[in-house]
CSV table of C-alpha atoms in Angstrom, one decimal:
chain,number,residue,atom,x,y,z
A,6,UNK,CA,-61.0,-33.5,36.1
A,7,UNK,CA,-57.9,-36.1,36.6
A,8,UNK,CA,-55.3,-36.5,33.8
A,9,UNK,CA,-53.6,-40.0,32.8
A,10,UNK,CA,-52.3,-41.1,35.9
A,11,UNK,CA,-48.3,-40.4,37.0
A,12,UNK,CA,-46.7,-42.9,39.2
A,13,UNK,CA,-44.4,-41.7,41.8
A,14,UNK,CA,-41.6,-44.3,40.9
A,15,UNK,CA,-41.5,-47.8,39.5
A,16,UNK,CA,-38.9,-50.4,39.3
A,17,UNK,CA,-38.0,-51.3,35.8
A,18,UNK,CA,-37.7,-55.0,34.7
A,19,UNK,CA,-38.2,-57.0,31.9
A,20,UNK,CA,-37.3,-59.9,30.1
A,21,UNK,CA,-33.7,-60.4,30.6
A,22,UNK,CA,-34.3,-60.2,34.0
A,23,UNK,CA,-37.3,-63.0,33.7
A,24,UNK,CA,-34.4,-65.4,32.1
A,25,UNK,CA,-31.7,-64.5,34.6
A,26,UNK,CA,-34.3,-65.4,37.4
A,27,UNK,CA,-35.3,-68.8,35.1
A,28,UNK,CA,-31.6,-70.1,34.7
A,29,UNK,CA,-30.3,-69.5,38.4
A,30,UNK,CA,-33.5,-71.6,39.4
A,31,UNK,CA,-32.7,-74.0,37.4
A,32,UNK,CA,-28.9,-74.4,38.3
A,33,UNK,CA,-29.7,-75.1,41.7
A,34,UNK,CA,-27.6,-72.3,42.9
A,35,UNK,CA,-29.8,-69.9,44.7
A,36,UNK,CA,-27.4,-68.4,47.4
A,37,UNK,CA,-23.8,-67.6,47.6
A,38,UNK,CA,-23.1,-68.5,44.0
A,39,UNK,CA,-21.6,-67.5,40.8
A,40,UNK,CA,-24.2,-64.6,40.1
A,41,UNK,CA,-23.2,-63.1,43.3
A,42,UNK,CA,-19.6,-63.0,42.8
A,43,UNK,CA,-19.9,-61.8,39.4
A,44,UNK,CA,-22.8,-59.1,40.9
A,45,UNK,CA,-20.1,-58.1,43.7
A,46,UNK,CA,-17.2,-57.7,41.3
A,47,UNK,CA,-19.0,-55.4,38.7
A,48,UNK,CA,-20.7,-53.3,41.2
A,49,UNK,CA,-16.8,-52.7,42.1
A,50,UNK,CA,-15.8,-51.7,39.2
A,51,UNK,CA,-19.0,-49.6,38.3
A,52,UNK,CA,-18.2,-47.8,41.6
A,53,UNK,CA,-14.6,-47.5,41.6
A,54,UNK,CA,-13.2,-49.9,43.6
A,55,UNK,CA,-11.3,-53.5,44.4
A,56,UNK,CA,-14.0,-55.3,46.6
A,57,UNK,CA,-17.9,-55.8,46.6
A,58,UNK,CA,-19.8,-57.1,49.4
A,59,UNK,CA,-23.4,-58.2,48.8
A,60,UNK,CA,-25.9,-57.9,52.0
A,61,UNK,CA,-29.2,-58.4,52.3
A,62,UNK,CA,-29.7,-54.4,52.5
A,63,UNK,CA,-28.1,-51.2,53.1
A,64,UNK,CA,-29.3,-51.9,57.0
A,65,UNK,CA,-27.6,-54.4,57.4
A,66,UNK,CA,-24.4,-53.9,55.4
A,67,UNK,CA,-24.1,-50.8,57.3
A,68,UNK,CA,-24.4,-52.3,60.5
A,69,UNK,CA,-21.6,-55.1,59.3
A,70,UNK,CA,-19.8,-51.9,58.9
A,71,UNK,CA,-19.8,-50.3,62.0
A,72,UNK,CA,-19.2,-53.7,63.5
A,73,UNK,CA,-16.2,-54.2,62.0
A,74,UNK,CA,-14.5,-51.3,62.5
A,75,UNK,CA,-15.3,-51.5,66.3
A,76,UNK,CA,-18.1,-48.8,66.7
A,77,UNK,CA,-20.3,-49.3,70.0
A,78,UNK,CA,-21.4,-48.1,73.1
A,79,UNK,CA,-19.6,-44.9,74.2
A,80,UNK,CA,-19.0,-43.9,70.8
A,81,UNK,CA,-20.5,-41.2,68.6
A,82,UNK,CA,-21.2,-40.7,64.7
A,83,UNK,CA,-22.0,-37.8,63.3
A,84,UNK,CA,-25.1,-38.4,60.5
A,85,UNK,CA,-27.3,-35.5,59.0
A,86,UNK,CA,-30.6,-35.6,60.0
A,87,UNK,CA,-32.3,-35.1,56.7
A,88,UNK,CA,-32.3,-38.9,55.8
A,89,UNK,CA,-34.0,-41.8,55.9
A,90,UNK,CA,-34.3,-42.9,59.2
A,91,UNK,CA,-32.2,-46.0,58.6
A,92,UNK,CA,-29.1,-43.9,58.6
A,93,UNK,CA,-29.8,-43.5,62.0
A,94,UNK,CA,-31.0,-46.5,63.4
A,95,UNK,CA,-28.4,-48.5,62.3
A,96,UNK,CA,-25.9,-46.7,64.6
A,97,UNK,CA,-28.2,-47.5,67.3
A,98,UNK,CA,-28.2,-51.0,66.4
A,99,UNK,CA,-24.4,-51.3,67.2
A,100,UNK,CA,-25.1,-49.5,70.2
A,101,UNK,CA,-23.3,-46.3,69.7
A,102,UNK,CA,-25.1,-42.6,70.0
A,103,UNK,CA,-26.0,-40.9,66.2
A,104,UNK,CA,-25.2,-36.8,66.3
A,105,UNK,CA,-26.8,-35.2,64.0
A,106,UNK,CA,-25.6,-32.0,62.3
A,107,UNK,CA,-27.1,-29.6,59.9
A,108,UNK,CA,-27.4,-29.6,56.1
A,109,UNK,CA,-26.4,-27.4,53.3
A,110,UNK,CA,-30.0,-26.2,52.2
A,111,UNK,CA,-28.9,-25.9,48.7
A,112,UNK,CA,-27.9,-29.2,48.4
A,113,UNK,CA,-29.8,-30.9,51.1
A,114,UNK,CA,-26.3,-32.4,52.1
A,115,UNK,CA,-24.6,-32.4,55.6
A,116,UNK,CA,-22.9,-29.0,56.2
A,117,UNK,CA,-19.2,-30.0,56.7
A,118,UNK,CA,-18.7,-26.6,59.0
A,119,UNK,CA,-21.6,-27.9,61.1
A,120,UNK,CA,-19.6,-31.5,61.2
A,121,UNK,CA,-16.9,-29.3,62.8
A,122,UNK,CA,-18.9,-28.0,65.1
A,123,UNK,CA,-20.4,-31.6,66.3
A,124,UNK,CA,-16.7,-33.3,66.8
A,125,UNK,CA,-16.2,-34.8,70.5
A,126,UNK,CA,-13.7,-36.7,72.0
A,127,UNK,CA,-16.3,-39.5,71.7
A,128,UNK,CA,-16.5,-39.2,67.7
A,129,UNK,CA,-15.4,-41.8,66.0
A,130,UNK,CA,-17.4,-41.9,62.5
A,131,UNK,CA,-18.8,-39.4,60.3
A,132,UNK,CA,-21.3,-40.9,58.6
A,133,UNK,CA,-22.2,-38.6,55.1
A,134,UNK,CA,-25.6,-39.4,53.0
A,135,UNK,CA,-25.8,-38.9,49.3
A,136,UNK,CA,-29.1,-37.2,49.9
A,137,UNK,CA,-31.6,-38.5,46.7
A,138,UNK,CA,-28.3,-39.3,44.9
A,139,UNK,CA,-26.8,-35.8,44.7
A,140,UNK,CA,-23.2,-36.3,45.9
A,141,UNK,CA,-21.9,-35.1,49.3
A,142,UNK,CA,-19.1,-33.0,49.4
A,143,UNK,CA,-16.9,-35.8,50.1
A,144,UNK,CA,-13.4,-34.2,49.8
A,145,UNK,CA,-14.2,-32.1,52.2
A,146,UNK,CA,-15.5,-34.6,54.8
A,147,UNK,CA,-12.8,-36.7,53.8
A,148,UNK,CA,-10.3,-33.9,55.5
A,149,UNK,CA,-12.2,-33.4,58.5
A,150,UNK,CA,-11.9,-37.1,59.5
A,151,UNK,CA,-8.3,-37.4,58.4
A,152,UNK,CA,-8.0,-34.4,60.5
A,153,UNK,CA,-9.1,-35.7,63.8
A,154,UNK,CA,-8.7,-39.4,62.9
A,155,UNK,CA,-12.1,-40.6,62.1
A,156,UNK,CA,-13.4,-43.4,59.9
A,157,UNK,CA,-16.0,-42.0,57.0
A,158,UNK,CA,-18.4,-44.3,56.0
A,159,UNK,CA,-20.4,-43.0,52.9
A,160,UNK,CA,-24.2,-43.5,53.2
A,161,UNK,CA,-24.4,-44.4,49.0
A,162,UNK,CA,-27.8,-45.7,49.5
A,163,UNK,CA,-29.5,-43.8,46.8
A,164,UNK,CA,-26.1,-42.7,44.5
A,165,UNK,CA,-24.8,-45.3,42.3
A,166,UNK,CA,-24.2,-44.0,39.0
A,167,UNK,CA,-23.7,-40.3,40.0
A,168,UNK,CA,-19.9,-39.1,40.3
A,169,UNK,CA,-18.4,-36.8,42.3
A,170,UNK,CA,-15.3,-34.4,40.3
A,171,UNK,CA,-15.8,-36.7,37.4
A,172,UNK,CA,-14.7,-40.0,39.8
A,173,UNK,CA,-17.2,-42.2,40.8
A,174,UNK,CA,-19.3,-42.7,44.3
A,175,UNK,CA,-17.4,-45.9,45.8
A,176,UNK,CA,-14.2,-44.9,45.7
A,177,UNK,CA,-14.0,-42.3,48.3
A,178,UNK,CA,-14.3,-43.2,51.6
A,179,UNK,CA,-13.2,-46.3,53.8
A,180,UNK,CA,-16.3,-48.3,52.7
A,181,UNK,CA,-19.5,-46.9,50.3
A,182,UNK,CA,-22.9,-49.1,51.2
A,183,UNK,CA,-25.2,-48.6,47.7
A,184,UNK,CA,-28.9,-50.1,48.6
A,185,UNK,CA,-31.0,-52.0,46.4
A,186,UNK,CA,-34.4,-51.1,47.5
A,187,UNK,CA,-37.1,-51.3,44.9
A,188,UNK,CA,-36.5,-47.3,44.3
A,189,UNK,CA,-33.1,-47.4,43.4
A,190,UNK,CA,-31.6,-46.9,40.1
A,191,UNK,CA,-30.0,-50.5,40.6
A,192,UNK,CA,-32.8,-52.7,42.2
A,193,UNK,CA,-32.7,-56.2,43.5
A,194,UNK,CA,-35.7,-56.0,45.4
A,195,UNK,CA,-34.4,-55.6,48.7
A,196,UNK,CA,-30.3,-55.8,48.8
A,197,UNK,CA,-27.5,-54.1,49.5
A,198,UNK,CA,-23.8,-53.6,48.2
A,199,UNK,CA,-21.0,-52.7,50.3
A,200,UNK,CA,-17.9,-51.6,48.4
A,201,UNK,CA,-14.3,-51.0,49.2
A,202,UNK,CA,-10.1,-50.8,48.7
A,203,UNK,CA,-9.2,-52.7,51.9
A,204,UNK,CA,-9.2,-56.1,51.4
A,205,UNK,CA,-8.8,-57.4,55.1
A,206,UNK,CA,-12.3,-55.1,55.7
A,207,UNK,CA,-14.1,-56.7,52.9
A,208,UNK,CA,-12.9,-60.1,54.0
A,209,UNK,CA,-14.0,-59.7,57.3
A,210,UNK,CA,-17.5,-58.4,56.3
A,211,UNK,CA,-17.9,-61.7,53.9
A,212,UNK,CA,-17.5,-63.9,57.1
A,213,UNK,CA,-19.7,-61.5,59.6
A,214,UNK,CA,-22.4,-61.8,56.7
A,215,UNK,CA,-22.4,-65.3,56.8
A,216,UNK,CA,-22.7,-66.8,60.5
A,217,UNK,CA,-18.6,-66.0,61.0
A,218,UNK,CA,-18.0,-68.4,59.0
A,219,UNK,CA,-14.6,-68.7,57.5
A,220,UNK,CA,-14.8,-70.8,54.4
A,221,UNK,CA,-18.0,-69.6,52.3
A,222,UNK,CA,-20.3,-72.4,50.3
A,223,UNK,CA,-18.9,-71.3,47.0
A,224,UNK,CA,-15.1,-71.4,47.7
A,225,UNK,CA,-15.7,-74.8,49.2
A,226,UNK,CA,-17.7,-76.1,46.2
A,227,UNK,CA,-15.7,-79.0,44.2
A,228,UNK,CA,-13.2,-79.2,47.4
A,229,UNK,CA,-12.7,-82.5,49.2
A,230,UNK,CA,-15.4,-83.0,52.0
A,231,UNK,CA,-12.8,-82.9,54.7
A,232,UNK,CA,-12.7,-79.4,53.6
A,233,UNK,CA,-14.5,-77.7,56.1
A,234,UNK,CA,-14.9,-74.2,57.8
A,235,UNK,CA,-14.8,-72.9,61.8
A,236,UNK,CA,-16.5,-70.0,63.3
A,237,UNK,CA,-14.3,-67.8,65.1
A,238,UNK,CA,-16.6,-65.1,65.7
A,239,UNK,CA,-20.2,-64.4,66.1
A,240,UNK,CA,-21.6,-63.6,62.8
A,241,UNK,CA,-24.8,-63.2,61.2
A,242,UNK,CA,-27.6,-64.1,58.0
A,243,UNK,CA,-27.3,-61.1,55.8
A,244,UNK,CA,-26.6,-62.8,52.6
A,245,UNK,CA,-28.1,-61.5,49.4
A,246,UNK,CA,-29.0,-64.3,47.1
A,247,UNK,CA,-28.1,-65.5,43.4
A,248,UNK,CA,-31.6,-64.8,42.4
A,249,UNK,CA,-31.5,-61.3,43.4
A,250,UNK,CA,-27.5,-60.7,42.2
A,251,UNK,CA,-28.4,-62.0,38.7
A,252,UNK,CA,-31.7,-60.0,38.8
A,253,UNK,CA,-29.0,-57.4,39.9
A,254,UNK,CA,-26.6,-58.0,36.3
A,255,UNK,CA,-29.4,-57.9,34.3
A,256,UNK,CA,-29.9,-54.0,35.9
A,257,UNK,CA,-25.7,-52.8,35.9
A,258,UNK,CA,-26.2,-53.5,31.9
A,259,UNK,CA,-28.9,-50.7,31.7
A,260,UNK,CA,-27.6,-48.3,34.0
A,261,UNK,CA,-25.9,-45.8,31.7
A,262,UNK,CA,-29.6,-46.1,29.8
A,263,UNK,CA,-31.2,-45.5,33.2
A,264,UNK,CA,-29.0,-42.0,34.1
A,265,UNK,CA,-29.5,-41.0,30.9
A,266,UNK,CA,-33.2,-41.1,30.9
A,267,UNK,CA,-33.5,-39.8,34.3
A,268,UNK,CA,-31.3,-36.5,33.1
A,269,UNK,CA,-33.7,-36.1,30.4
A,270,UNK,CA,-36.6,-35.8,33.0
A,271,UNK,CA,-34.8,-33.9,35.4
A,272,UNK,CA,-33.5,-31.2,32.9
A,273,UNK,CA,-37.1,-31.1,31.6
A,274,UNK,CA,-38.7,-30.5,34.7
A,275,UNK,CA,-35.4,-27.9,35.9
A,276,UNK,CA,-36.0,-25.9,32.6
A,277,UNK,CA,-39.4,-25.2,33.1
A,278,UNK,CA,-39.1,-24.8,37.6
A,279,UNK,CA,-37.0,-22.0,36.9
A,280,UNK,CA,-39.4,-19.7,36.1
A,281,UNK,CA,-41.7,-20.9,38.9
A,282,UNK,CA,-42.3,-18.0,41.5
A,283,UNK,CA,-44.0,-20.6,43.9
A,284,UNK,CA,-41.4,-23.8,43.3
A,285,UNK,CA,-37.3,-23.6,43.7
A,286,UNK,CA,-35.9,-26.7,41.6
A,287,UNK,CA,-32.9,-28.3,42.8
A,288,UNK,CA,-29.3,-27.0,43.0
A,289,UNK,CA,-26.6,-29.1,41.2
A,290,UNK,CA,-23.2,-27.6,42.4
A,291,UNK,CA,-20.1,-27.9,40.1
A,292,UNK,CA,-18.6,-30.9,41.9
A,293,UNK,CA,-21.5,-33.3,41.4
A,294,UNK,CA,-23.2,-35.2,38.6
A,295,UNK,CA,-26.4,-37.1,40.0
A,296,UNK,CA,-28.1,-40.0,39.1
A,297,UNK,CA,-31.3,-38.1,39.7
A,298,UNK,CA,-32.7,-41.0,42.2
A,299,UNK,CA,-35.3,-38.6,43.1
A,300,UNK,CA,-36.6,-35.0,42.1
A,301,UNK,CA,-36.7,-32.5,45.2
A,302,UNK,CA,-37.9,-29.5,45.3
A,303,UNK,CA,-39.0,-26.8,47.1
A,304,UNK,CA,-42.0,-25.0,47.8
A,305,UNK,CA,-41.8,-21.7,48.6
A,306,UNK,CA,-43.6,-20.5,51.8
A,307,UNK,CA,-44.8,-17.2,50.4
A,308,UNK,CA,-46.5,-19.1,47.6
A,309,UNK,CA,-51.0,-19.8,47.7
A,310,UNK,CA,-50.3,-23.2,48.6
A,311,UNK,CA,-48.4,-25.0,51.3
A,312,UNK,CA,-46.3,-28.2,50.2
A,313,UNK,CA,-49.2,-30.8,52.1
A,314,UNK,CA,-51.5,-28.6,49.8
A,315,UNK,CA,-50.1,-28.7,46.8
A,316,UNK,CA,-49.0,-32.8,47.2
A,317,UNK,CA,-53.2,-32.8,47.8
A,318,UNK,CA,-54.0,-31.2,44.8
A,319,UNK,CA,-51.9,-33.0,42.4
A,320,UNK,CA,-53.4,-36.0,43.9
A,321,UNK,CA,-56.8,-35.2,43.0
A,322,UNK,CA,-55.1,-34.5,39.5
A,323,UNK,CA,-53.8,-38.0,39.1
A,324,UNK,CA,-50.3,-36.8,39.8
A,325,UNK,CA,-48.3,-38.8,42.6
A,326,UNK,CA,-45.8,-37.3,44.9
A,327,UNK,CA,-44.0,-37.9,48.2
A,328,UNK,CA,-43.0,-35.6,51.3
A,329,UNK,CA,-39.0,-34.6,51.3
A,330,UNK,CA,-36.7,-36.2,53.0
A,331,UNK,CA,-37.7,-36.5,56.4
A,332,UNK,CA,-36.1,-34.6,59.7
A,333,UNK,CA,-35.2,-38.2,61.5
A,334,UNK,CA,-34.3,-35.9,64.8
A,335,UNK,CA,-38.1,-35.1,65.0
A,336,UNK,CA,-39.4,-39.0,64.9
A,337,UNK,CA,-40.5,-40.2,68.2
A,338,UNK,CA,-36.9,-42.3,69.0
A,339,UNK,CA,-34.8,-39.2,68.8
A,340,UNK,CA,-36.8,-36.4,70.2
A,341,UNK,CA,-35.7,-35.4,73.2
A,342,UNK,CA,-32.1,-34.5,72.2
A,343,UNK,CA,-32.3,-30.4,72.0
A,344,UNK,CA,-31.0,-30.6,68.5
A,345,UNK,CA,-30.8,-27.5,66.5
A,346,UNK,CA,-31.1,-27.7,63.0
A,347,UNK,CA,-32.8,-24.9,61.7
A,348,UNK,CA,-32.4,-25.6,57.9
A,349,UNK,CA,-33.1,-29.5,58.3
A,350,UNK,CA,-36.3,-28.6,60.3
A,351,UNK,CA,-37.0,-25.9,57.0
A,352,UNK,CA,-36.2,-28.4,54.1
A,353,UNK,CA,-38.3,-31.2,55.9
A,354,UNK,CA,-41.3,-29.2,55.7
A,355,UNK,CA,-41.2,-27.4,52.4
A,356,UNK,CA,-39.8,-30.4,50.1
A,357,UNK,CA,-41.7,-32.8,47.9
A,358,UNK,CA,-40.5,-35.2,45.3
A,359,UNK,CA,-41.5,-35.4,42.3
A,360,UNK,CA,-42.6,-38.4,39.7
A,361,UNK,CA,-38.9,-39.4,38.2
A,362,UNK,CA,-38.3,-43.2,37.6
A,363,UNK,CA,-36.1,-45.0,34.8
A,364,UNK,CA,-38.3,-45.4,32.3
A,365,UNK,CA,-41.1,-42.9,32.5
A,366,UNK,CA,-41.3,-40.7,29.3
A,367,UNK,CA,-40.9,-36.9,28.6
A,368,UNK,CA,-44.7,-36.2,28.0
A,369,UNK,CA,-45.2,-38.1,31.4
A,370,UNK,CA,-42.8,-35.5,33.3
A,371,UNK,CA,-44.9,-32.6,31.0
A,372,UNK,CA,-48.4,-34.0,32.4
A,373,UNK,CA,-46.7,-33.0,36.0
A,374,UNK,CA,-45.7,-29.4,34.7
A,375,UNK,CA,-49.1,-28.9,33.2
A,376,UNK,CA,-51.0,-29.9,36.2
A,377,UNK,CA,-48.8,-27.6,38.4
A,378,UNK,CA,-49.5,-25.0,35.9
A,379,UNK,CA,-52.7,-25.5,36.1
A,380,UNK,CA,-53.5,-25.2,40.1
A,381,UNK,CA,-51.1,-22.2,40.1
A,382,UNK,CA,-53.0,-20.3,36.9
A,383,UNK,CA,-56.4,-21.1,38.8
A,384,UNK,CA,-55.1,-19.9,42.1
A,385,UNK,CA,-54.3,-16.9,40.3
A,386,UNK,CA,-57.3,-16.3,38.6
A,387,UNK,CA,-59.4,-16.7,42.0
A,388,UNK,CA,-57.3,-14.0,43.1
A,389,UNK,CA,-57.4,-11.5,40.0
A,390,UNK,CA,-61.4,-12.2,40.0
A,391,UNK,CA,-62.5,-10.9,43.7
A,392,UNK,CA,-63.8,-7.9,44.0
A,393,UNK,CA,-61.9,-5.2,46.2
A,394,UNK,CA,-63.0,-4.0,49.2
């Protein structure tokens, strides 16, 4: 018999964001505008830092990234494999080679020893993920690459809002990219933020964003006409517009509301894991405070059901759920490479996620307990009932 539906995730919007939409239209400034500079400068703020860069998505504000800084052919970047696959393609895009090292399988985080252990003379970046918004250990990575003189750029996609030793994400590494995907705590949509101290970087970005150009639309406005810009280098559209940036405000006044609500949830759902022989909830080491972005766990492998099994059943129960993070080494691109990453290749195929979103409700996140109960007391029952032989 199903139960009242549980969506996986859900963006949440409302009114304010209606208006905001309504009086950028009406301005007449869609693009490039007052909404975005204001967008960039809290997102700085919120995240630690001097400078905000708005893109069009963490894609493409990484690849601005690696641009900048030089990264290309003959180079390397060390990236975990348990991520999104964008993590990886984007170094492609710029032409360099992604190396992929192994994760913590507590935290589902790259393994800084294994970082160690993938360093060439070829390296160049080390490119961390804050895996479902549980913090890296950045310190740590932050040595490494100081170490061998590397550039760390801190794959943020899914971690705004969670801290790392009480500071937070953004204000770390050379330059943080947040995204702004329709999952994320903070969603615009699509979007991206890029976020850093160094101002030359940041003002480099702003122009590579925008066709090279070297005056933007806004800083022009109310100028004299003879005012105009060049184009020194070659540059590209990845703007992010007003529309979304003051869609974007609407969601930084709600954020603390958001965290709070997904900590609720996740401590509800952690509380009652624990004493699951089949499920292993996830690991929040000392350094880290998440946002909860998503809710990973794991399924056991000694347990009656598989993790494809189990993400069936709760289907049929009205109960929706994704696969883990994905092993991107084992997609069709990057096979091939004689990669070994043992506990990636683990996680990958015993992790789901859970329903977690900003505004779902406490008696939502016990409708998933009860119908994991619920397979797992059945299961049991169909065991304890057949006869011995």
């Amino acid at each position: 018999m199903k139960m009242e539906k549980v969506d996986f995730a859900k963006p949440a919007f409302g009114p304010e964001e209606e208006d905001a939409v309504t009086r950028v239209l009406r301005s007449g400034w869609v693009v490039g505008g007052p909404n975005l500079a204001e967008f960039e400068k809290r997102c700085a703020i919120q995240s630690g830092a001097s400078e905000g860069i708005g893109v069009s998505s963490w894609t493409t504000g990484a690849f601005l990234v690696l641009k900048a800084l030089g990264v290309g052919p003959g180079d390397e970047v060390i990236v975990p494999s348990l991520t999104f696959i964008a993590s990886v393609n984007v170094i492609r895009h710029v032409g360099a080679t992604p190396v992929f090292a192994d994760i913590d399988p507590r935290t589902f985080n790259i393994d800084p020893n294994d970082i160690r252990k993938k360093i060439t003379a070829r390296t160049k970046v080390i490119l961390p993920v804050d895996q479902i918004g549980m913090p890296c250990e950045i310190d740590q990575i932050l040595k490494i690459a100081a170490q061998y003189d590397l550039f760390v750029i801190h794959d943020a996609a899914c971690s705004m809002g969670s801290s790392f030793r009480d500071s937070p994400i953004g204000s770390f590494a050379l330059a943080t990219i947040f995204s702004l995907h329709a999952r994320k705590l903070i969603t615009t949509g699509e979007g991206g933020m890029i976020v850093t101290d160094d101002t030359d970087l940041a003002a480099q970005l702003r122009v590579l964003r925008h066709q090279g150009m070297s005056v933007s639309d806004y800083s022009r406005h109310g100028k004299s006409p003879t005012v105009v810009e060049s184009y020194g280098e070659i540059g590209y559209n990845f703007r992010i517009t007003d529309i979304q940036a003051a869609i974007g405000l609407c969601q930084l006044d709600r954020l603390q509301q958001y965290i709070h609500q997904r900590r609720l949830i996740a401590k509800r759902y952690i509380d009652v894991l624990s004493n699951n022989p089949f499920i292993e909830p996830p690991y929040v080491p000392e350094y880290a405070c998440p946002n909860w972005q998503s809710f990973q766990v794991r399924i056991k492998p000694n347990g009656p059901l598989s993790r494809n099994e189990l993400m069936d059943q709760l289907f049929h129960l009205n109960i929706q759920t994704r696969r883990g993070v994905m092993a991107s080494h084992l997609e069709l691109p990057y096979k091939g490479s004689d990669t070994e990453l043992p506990e990636t290749e683990k996680a990958a195929s015993e992790c789901m996620l859970l329903p977690i979103y900003s505004t779902m409700e406490l008696h939502q996140a016990d409708l998933v307990l009860g119908a994991l109960n619920q397979l797992y007391d059945h299961l049991s029952e169909e065991t304890h009932g057949k006869c011995p032989k």
